[in-house]
CSV table of C-alpha atoms in Angstrom, one decimal:
chain,number,residue,atom,x,y,z
A,1,MET,CA,-11.4,-0.3,15.6
A,2,ASP,CA,-11.9,-3.5,17.8
A,3,ILE,CA,-14.2,-4.9,15.3
A,4,LEU,CA,-11.9,-4.3,12.3
A,5,LEU,CA,-9.2,-5.9,14.5
A,6,LEU,CA,-11.3,-8.8,15.3
A,7,ILE,CA,-12.0,-9.3,11.3
A,8,LEU,CA,-8.3,-9.3,10.9
A,9,ILE,CA,-7.8,-11.9,13.6
A,10,PHE,CA,-10.5,-14.0,12.0
A,11,VAL,CA,-8.6,-13.8,8.5
A,12,VAL,CA,-5.4,-14.7,10.3
A,13,PHE,CA,-6.8,-17.8,12.0
A,14,ARG,CA,-8.9,-18.8,8.9
A,15,TYR,CA,-5.9,-20.3,7.3
A,16,LEU,CA,-3.6,-21.0,10.3
A,17,SER,CA,-2.4,-24.4,10.9
A,18,PHE,CA,-0.2,-25.8,13.6
A,19,PHE,CA,2.7,-28.4,13.3
A,20,LYS,CA,2.3,-31.5,15.4
A,21,GLU,CA,4.4,-32.4,18.5
A,22,GLY,CA,7.9,-33.2,17.4
A,23,GLU,CA,7.5,-31.4,14.1
A,24,PHE,CA,8.8,-28.0,13.0
A,25,HIS,CA,8.1,-25.6,10.2
A,26,GLN,CA,11.4,-26.1,8.4
A,27,ASP,CA,10.7,-23.2,5.9
A,28,TYR,CA,9.7,-20.7,8.6
A,29,LEU,CA,11.9,-18.2,6.6
A,30,GLY,CA,10.7,-19.1,3.3
A,31,LYS,CA,9.1,-16.7,0.8
A,32,ARG,CA,5.5,-17.8,1.6
A,33,THR,CA,5.7,-17.4,5.4
A,34,THR,CA,7.7,-14.1,5.2
A,35,THR,CA,5.3,-12.6,2.7
A,36,ALA,CA,2.3,-13.5,4.8
A,37,VAL,CA,3.6,-12.2,8.0
A,38,ASN,CA,4.7,-8.9,6.3
A,39,GLY,CA,1.1,-8.7,4.9
A,40,LEU,CA,-0.3,-8.9,8.4
A,41,PHE,CA,2.0,-6.3,9.5
A,42,VAL,CA,1.4,-3.9,6.6
A,43,ILE,CA,-2.4,-4.0,7.4
A,44,LEU,CA,-1.6,-3.0,11.0
A,45,VAL,CA,0.5,-0.2,9.6
A,46,VAL,CA,-2.6,1.0,7.6
A,47,PHE,CA,-4.6,0.7,10.7
A,48,SER,CA,-2.1,2.6,12.8
A,49,HIS,CA,-1.8,5.5,10.2
A,50,GLY,CA,-5.5,5.6,9.7
A,51,VAL,CA,-6.4,6.1,13.3
A,52,GLN,CA,-4.2,9.3,13.2
A,53,TYR,CA,-6.9,11.0,11.2
A,54,PHE,CA,-9.6,10.6,14.0
A,55,SER,CA,-9.8,10.3,17.7
A,56,MET,CA,-10.3,6.7,19.1
A,57,ASN,CA,-12.7,7.4,21.9
A,58,GLY,CA,-15.4,4.9,21.1
A,59,THR,CA,-16.6,2.0,23.1
A,60,TYR,CA,-15.1,-0.4,20.8
A,61,ASP,CA,-11.6,1.1,20.3
A,62,HIS,CA,-10.0,0.3,23.6
A,63,VAL,CA,-8.5,-3.2,22.7
A,64,TYR,CA,-7.0,-2.0,19.4
A,65,ALA,CA,-5.6,1.1,21.1
A,66,ALA,CA,-4.0,-1.1,23.8
A,67,LEU,CA,-2.5,-3.2,21.1
A,68,ARG,CA,-1.2,-0.3,18.9
A,69,GLY,CA,0.3,1.4,22.1
A,70,HIS,CA,2.0,-2.0,22.8
A,71,LEU,CA,3.4,-2.8,19.3
A,72,SER,CA,4.5,0.7,18.5
A,73,GLN,CA,7.4,0.4,16.0
A,74,MET,CA,7.3,-3.3,16.0
A,75,ILE,CA,4.8,-3.3,13.2
A,76,VAL,CA,7.7,-2.6,10.7
A,77,ALA,CA,10.1,-5.1,12.6
A,78,THR,CA,9.6,-7.9,10.2
A,79,PHE,CA,9.9,-5.7,7.1
A,80,LEU,CA,13.7,-4.7,8.1
A,81,PHE,CA,14.5,-8.2,9.4
A,82,TYR,CA,13.2,-10.2,6.5
A,83,SER,CA,14.8,-7.8,4.0
A,84,GLY,CA,18.3,-8.3,5.6
A,85,TYR,CA,17.7,-12.0,5.8
A,86,GLY,CA,16.6,-12.2,2.1
A,87,MET,CA,19.5,-10.1,0.9
A,88,MET,CA,22.0,-12.1,2.8
A,89,GLU,CA,20.7,-15.4,1.3
A,90,SER,CA,20.9,-13.9,-2.2
A,91,VAL,CA,24.6,-12.8,-1.4
A,92,LYS,CA,25.3,-16.3,-0.3
A,93,ARG,CA,24.1,-17.8,-3.5
A,94,LYS,CA,25.1,-15.1,-6.1
A,95,GLY,CA,28.2,-13.4,-4.4
A,96,TYR,CA,29.4,-10.1,-5.7
A,97,PRO,CA,27.1,-9.8,-8.7
A,98,TYR,CA,24.2,-9.5,-6.2
A,99,VAL,CA,25.9,-7.0,-4.2
A,100,ARG,CA,26.4,-4.9,-7.2
A,101,PHE,CA,22.8,-5.4,-8.2
A,102,VAL,CA,21.6,-3.8,-5.1
A,103,MET,CA,23.1,-0.5,-5.9
A,104,THR,CA,23.0,-0.6,-9.7
A,105,SER,CA,19.2,-1.8,-9.8
A,106,ARG,CA,17.4,-2.4,-6.6
A,107,PHE,CA,18.3,1.0,-5.1
A,108,TRP,CA,17.4,2.9,-8.2
A,109,LYS,CA,14.2,1.1,-8.8
A,110,LEU,CA,13.2,2.0,-5.1
A,111,PHE,CA,14.3,5.6,-5.7
A,112,PHE,CA,12.1,5.8,-8.9
A,113,GLN,CA,8.9,4.2,-7.6
A,114,PHE,CA,9.2,6.3,-4.3
A,115,ASN,CA,9.5,9.6,-6.2
A,116,VAL,CA,6.6,8.6,-8.5
A,117,ALA,CA,4.6,8.4,-5.3
A,118,VAL,CA,6.2,11.7,-3.9
A,119,PHE,CA,4.8,13.4,-7.3
A,120,LEU,CA,1.4,12.1,-6.7
A,121,TYR,CA,1.5,13.6,-3.2
A,122,LEU,CA,2.7,17.0,-4.6
A,123,VAL,CA,-0.3,16.8,-7.2
A,124,LEU,CA,-2.6,16.2,-4.3
A,125,ALA,CA,-1.1,19.0,-2.2
A,126,TYR,CA,-1.3,21.3,-5.1
A,127,ALA,CA,-4.9,20.6,-5.7
A,128,ARG,CA,-5.5,21.3,-1.9
A,129,GLY,CA,-3.7,24.7,-2.3
A,130,THR,CA,-0.6,23.7,-0.5
A,131,ILE,CA,2.8,24.6,-2.2
A,132,TYR,CA,6.1,23.3,-0.9
A,133,SER,CA,9.4,25.0,-1.3
A,134,PRO,CA,12.0,23.5,-3.9
A,135,SER,CA,14.3,22.5,-0.9
A,136,ARG,CA,11.4,20.6,0.9
A,137,ILE,CA,10.6,18.8,-2.3
A,138,LEU,CA,14.4,17.8,-2.9
A,139,LEU,CA,14.6,16.5,0.8
A,140,SER,CA,11.3,14.6,0.2
A,141,MET,CA,12.9,12.7,-2.8
A,142,ILE,CA,15.3,11.0,-0.5
A,143,GLY,CA,12.9,10.5,2.2
A,144,TRP,CA,14.3,13.1,4.8
A,145,ALA,CA,11.4,15.3,4.6
A,146,THR,CA,7.8,14.7,3.6
A,147,VAL,CA,5.1,16.3,1.4
A,148,GLY,CA,2.2,14.4,3.0
A,149,ASN,CA,3.6,10.9,2.4
A,150,SER,CA,5.3,8.4,5.0
A,151,ASN,CA,8.9,8.9,4.5
A,152,TRP,CA,11.3,7.7,7.4
A,153,TYR,CA,11.2,4.0,6.5
A,154,ILE,CA,12.3,4.7,2.9
A,155,PHE,CA,15.2,7.0,4.1
A,156,ALA,CA,16.1,4.2,6.4
A,157,ILE,CA,16.2,1.7,3.5
A,158,TYR,CA,18.4,3.9,1.3
A,159,GLY,CA,20.9,4.2,4.0
A,160,LEU,CA,20.8,0.4,4.6
A,161,TYR,CA,21.2,-0.4,0.9
A,162,ILE,CA,24.3,1.9,0.7
A,163,ALA,CA,25.7,0.3,4.1
A,164,PHE,CA,24.9,-3.2,2.6
A,165,PHE,CA,26.9,-2.4,-0.7
A,166,LEU,CA,29.9,-1.0,1.2
A,167,SER,CA,30.0,-3.8,3.6
A,168,PHE,CA,30.0,-6.7,1.1
A,169,PHE,CA,32.0,-5.1,-1.5
A,170,LEU,CA,35.0,-7.1,-0.5
A,171,LEU,CA,33.3,-10.1,-2.3
A,172,LYS,CA,34.5,-8.5,-5.6
A,173,TRP,CA,38.1,-9.9,-4.8
A,174,LYS,CA,37.2,-12.9,-2.5
A,175,ASN,CA,34.2,-14.9,-2.1
A,176,SER,CA,34.5,-16.9,1.1
A,177,THR,CA,32.5,-17.6,4.4
A,178,GLN,CA,35.1,-15.5,6.2
A,179,VAL,CA,34.4,-12.5,4.0
A,180,LEU,CA,30.6,-12.9,4.7
A,181,TYR,CA,31.3,-12.7,8.3
A,182,VAL,CA,33.6,-9.7,8.0
A,183,GLY,CA,30.8,-8.0,5.8
A,184,SER,CA,28.4,-8.7,8.4
A,185,VAL,CA,30.3,-7.1,11.1
A,186,LEU,CA,31.0,-4.1,9.0
A,187,LEU,CA,27.2,-3.9,8.1
A,188,THR,CA,26.4,-4.0,11.7
A,189,ILE,CA,28.9,-1.2,12.6
A,190,LEU,CA,27.8,0.9,9.7
A,191,SER,CA,24.2,0.4,10.7
A,192,MET,CA,25.0,1.7,14.3
A,193,LEU,CA,26.7,4.6,13.0
A,194,PHE,CA,23.7,5.4,10.8
A,195,VAL,CA,21.5,5.3,13.9
A,196,LEU,CA,24.0,7.5,15.8
A,197,TRP,CA,24.1,9.9,12.9
A,198,GLN,CA,20.4,10.3,12.9
A,199,ILE,CA,20.3,10.8,16.7
A,200,ARG,CA,22.9,13.6,16.3
A,201,MET,CA,20.8,15.2,13.6
A,202,GLY,CA,18.0,15.3,16.0
A,203,ARG,CA,15.5,12.9,14.0
A,204,PRO,CA,12.6,11.4,16.0
A,205,ASP,CA,13.3,8.0,17.5
A,206,TYR,CA,10.9,6.1,15.3
A,207,CYS,CA,13.3,7.0,12.4
A,208,TYR,CA,16.2,4.8,13.7
A,209,ASN,CA,15.1,2.7,16.7
A,210,THR,CA,14.3,-0.6,14.6
A,211,ILE,CA,17.2,-0.1,11.9
A,212,ILE,CA,19.5,-2.6,13.6
A,213,LEU,CA,16.9,-5.3,12.8
A,214,PHE,CA,18.1,-5.3,9.3
A,215,SER,CA,21.6,-6.5,10.5
A,216,GLY,CA,19.8,-8.9,12.7
A,217,GLY,CA,18.3,-10.7,9.7
A,218,VAL,CA,21.8,-10.8,8.0
A,219,TRP,CA,23.3,-12.6,11.2
A,220,TRP,CA,20.2,-15.0,11.3
A,221,SER,CA,21.0,-16.0,7.7
A,222,LEU,CA,24.5,-16.8,8.7
A,223,LEU,CA,23.8,-18.6,12.0
A,224,LYS,CA,20.5,-20.1,10.8
A,225,PRO,CA,21.8,-23.9,10.6
A,226,TRP,CA,23.2,-23.7,14.2
A,227,ILE,CA,19.9,-22.0,15.5
A,228,ASP,CA,17.6,-24.4,13.9
A,229,ARG,CA,19.8,-27.4,15.1
A,230,ILE,CA,19.6,-26.2,18.7
A,231,VAL,CA,15.8,-24.8,18.8
A,232,MET,CA,14.2,-27.7,16.8
A,233,LYS,CA,16.2,-30.5,18.7
A,234,ASN,CA,12.9,-31.3,20.5
A,235,GLU,CA,9.8,-29.9,22.1
A,236,MET,CA,11.4,-29.3,25.6
A,237,VAL,CA,14.3,-27.3,24.1
A,238,TYR,CA,11.9,-25.3,21.8
A,239,PHE,CA,9.5,-24.4,24.6
A,240,ALA,CA,12.4,-23.5,26.9
A,241,VAL,CA,13.8,-21.1,24.2
A,242,VAL,CA,10.3,-19.7,23.9
A,243,ALA,CA,10.0,-19.2,27.5
A,244,MET,CA,13.5,-17.5,27.8
A,245,SER,CA,12.8,-15.4,24.8
A,246,ALA,CA,9.2,-14.3,26.4
A,247,ALA,CA,10.9,-13.4,29.7
A,248,VAL,CA,13.5,-11.2,27.9
A,249,TYR,CA,10.6,-9.7,25.8
A,250,CYS,CA,8.6,-8.8,28.8
A,251,ALA,CA,11.6,-7.3,30.8
A,252,ALA,CA,13.0,-5.5,27.8
A,253,TYR,CA,9.5,-4.0,27.1
A,254,ILE,CA,9.1,-2.7,30.6
A,255,LYS,CA,12.6,-1.0,30.4
A,256,ARG,CA,12.4,-0.1,26.5
A,257,LEU,CA,12.4,3.5,27.1
A,258,ALA,CA,14.7,3.5,30.0
A,259,TYR,CA,18.0,2.9,28.3
A,260,GLY,CA,17.7,5.1,24.9
A,261,VAL,CA,17.9,3.2,21.6
A,262,GLU,CA,20.1,0.3,23.1
A,263,GLY,CA,17.1,-0.7,25.5
A,264,TYR,CA,14.6,-0.3,22.5
A,265,THR,CA,16.8,-2.6,20.4
A,266,VAL,CA,16.8,-5.4,22.9
A,267,TRP,CA,13.1,-5.1,23.1
A,268,ALA,CA,12.9,-5.1,19.2
A,269,ALA,CA,15.2,-8.1,18.9
A,270,ALA,CA,13.2,-10.1,21.5
A,271,PHE,CA,10.1,-9.4,19.5
A,272,MET,CA,11.6,-10.5,16.3
A,273,VAL,CA,12.8,-13.7,17.8
A,274,LEU,CA,9.4,-14.5,19.2
A,275,VAL,CA,8.0,-14.0,15.8
A,276,LEU,CA,10.5,-16.4,14.4
A,277,LEU,CA,9.8,-19.0,17.2
A,278,ILE,CA,6.1,-18.8,16.4
A,279,THR,CA,6.5,-19.5,12.7
A,280,MET,CA,8.6,-22.5,13.7
A,281,LYS,CA,5.5,-24.2,14.8
A,282,VAL,CA,2.8,-22.3,12.9
A,283,SER,CA,2.0,-22.1,9.2
A,284,LEU,CA,0.6,-18.9,7.9
A,285,ASP,CA,-0.2,-19.7,4.3
A,286,ASN,CA,-2.9,-17.1,3.9
A,287,PRO,CA,-3.9,-15.8,0.6
A,288,VAL,CA,-5.3,-12.4,2.0
A,289,LEU,CA,-2.1,-11.7,4.0
A,290,THR,CA,0.1,-12.9,1.0
A,291,TRP,CA,-1.5,-10.4,-1.3
A,292,PHE,CA,-0.8,-7.6,1.0
A,293,GLY,CA,2.7,-9.0,1.6
A,294,ASN,CA,3.4,-9.0,-2.1
A,295,HIS,CA,2.5,-5.3,-2.3
A,296,VAL,CA,4.1,-3.9,0.9
A,297,PHE,CA,5.8,-0.9,-0.7
A,298,SER,CA,2.8,0.2,-2.8
A,299,VAL,CA,0.5,-0.2,0.3
A,300,TYR,CA,2.9,1.4,2.6
A,301,ILE,CA,3.7,4.6,0.4
A,302,LEU,CA,0.2,5.1,-1.0
A,303,GLN,CA,-2.0,4.6,1.9
A,304,ARG,CA,-2.1,8.3,2.8
A,305,ILE,CA,-3.4,9.5,-0.5
A,306,PRO,CA,-7.0,8.1,-0.1
A,307,MET,CA,-6.8,9.0,3.7
A,308,SER,CA,-6.0,12.7,2.8
A,309,ILE,CA,-8.7,12.8,0.1
A,310,LEU,CA,-11.3,11.5,2.5
A,311,GLN,CA,-10.1,13.8,5.2
A,312,SER,CA,-10.5,16.8,3.0
A,313,VAL,CA,-14.2,16.1,2.8
A,314,GLY,CA,-14.5,15.5,6.6
A,315,PHE,CA,-15.3,11.8,6.2
A,316,ASN,CA,-12.7,11.0,8.8
A,317,GLN,CA,-14.8,12.6,11.4
A,318,SER,CA,-18.3,11.8,10.3
A,319,HIS,CA,-17.8,8.3,9.5
A,320,LYS,CA,-14.5,7.3,11.0
A,321,TYR,CA,-14.6,3.5,10.7
A,322,MET,CA,-15.9,3.6,7.1
A,323,PHE,CA,-13.1,6.1,6.5
A,324,LEU,CA,-10.6,3.5,7.3
A,325,ILE,CA,-12.3,0.7,5.2
A,326,LEU,CA,-12.7,3.0,2.2
A,327,SER,CA,-8.9,4.1,2.7
A,328,LEU,CA,-7.8,0.5,2.7
A,329,LEU,CA,-9.9,-0.3,-0.4
A,330,GLY,CA,-8.7,2.9,-2.1
A,331,THR,CA,-4.9,2.0,-1.3
A,332,ILE,CA,-5.6,-1.5,-2.9
A,333,PHE,CA,-6.8,0.0,-6.0
A,334,LEU,CA,-3.9,2.5,-6.2
A,335,ALA,CA,-1.3,-0.1,-5.4
A,336,LEU,CA,-2.5,-2.1,-8.4
A,337,VAL,CA,-2.5,0.8,-10.9
A,338,PHE,CA,0.8,2.1,-9.4
A,339,GLU,CA,2.7,-1.1,-9.7
A,340,LYS,CA,1.3,-1.7,-13.2
A,341,VAL,CA,2.4,1.7,-14.6
A,342,THR,CA,5.8,1.9,-12.8
A,343,GLY,CA,6.5,-1.7,-13.8
A,344,LYS,CA,6.0,-0.9,-17.4
A,345,ILE,CA,8.1,2.1,-17.2
A,346,ILE,CA,11.0,0.2,-15.5
A,347,ASP,CA,10.7,-2.6,-18.1
A,348,MET,CA,10.8,-0.1,-21.0
A,349,TRP,CA,13.8,1.6,-19.3
A,350,CYS,CA,15.7,-1.8,-18.8
A,351,GLN,CA,15.0,-2.8,-22.4
A,352,ALA,CA,16.5,0.5,-23.5
A,353,ILE,CA,19.5,0.1,-21.4
A,354,GLY,CA,19.9,-3.5,-22.9
A,355,ARG,CA,19.8,-2.2,-26.6
A,356,ILE,CA,22.4,0.5,-25.7
A,357,ARG,CA,24.7,-2.1,-24.3
A,358,LYS,CA,24.2,-4.4,-27.3
A,359,LYS,CA,25.2,-1.6,-29.6
A,360,THR,CA,28.1,-0.6,-27.5
A,361,VAL,CA,29.4,-4.2,-27.5
A,362,ALA,CA,28.9,-4.5,-31.3
A,363,ALA,CA,30.7,-1.3,-31.9
C-alpha cells in the first residue's frame, strides 16, 4: 500500500503550484480547487475500503496504515464541507428557487441514482446466492441498511438536504441577509438534532461524527469575506493562523475520543480549517484528481462491486495489491457507464415532465 500511496503523492505533487510570498489563492473555494481536493479524498476512500478485503501486514504497508489510522473519517470531511459551502453560495445567488430545487430535483436525483446502485448490488448478491428480506431492501433504499454497498454517507446527505430545505424555507417570504443567518442557525440546530437522533438510535459513530461539517461550509460561505480579509492580510497573519490551527488540530486529535462527538467535531473542524488554509497558498489544478472529483458519487457508491467480484474468486488474498488496482480500474469503468445510463434516464424523465407541464399550462 505504501507504493500505491507514493504514486498518489507523486500525482498530487506533479501538478502542484505554490503562491509567492504576499500572494494568496483567492479562488481557494472555487470549483476547480474543491473538485481536485475531493478527487484526492475519494481516491483515499477507495484505498480505505479496499484494504478491508485483505490484511495489511506487508513490509510496505506500515506508512499507509498509519495514515489511514490517523485520518479516519476525515477522508469524507471535504465532501460535507464543500457541499454545504456550495449550496449556500447557490442560495445567496438564487434565493428560494434554489431551496425548492434541492427538494424537488436534487434530492430525488440522488435517490434515483443511489437506488439504481442498490439494485446492482442486489443483482450481485443474488448471483452469489444471498437473498435479502424485503424490509432490509426497503431500509437500504434510504441508506439506513446495506445490501453490500456503502450507505451511511447517503443517509446523512438525505437528512442534511431535508434539514437544509426546512432551514431556508423562510426565503419564500423574505430574501434578506438576516434570513440567511437565521436559516444557518436553524440548519446547525437541525444538524445537531440529526446527530443526536442517530446516537439515540445506536448508529455507529462514523455515521454522524462528521455531519456538522456541512453546516460549517454554510457558515464559511456567510463569513468568507471577513475571514479572507483577516487571514490574507499578510504572510505574518496567515502563518500565525496556520500555527494556531495546527495547535488546535494536534490537541483535538489527542482528545478526539475523550469527549464524545463534541471532541471529534473540534478535531474535524480543525482538520477542515487546515485544508482551507493550505489551499489558500497552494493551487491543486490536477487533471487526474479533477476527474475523480467530478465523479465522486459514482466512485464512492460503485467501488464495492468490483471489490466484491474479485473477492469472490479469492483475488483479494492471492494478489492483494493488484486487487486494489483492478478494483479502482473497474470502478472507473462502472462510473462512466453508470453516469451515462442514469443521466439519459434522468434527461428523459425531465423532458417528459416538461411536456406534461406544457400541456397543463396550454389546457
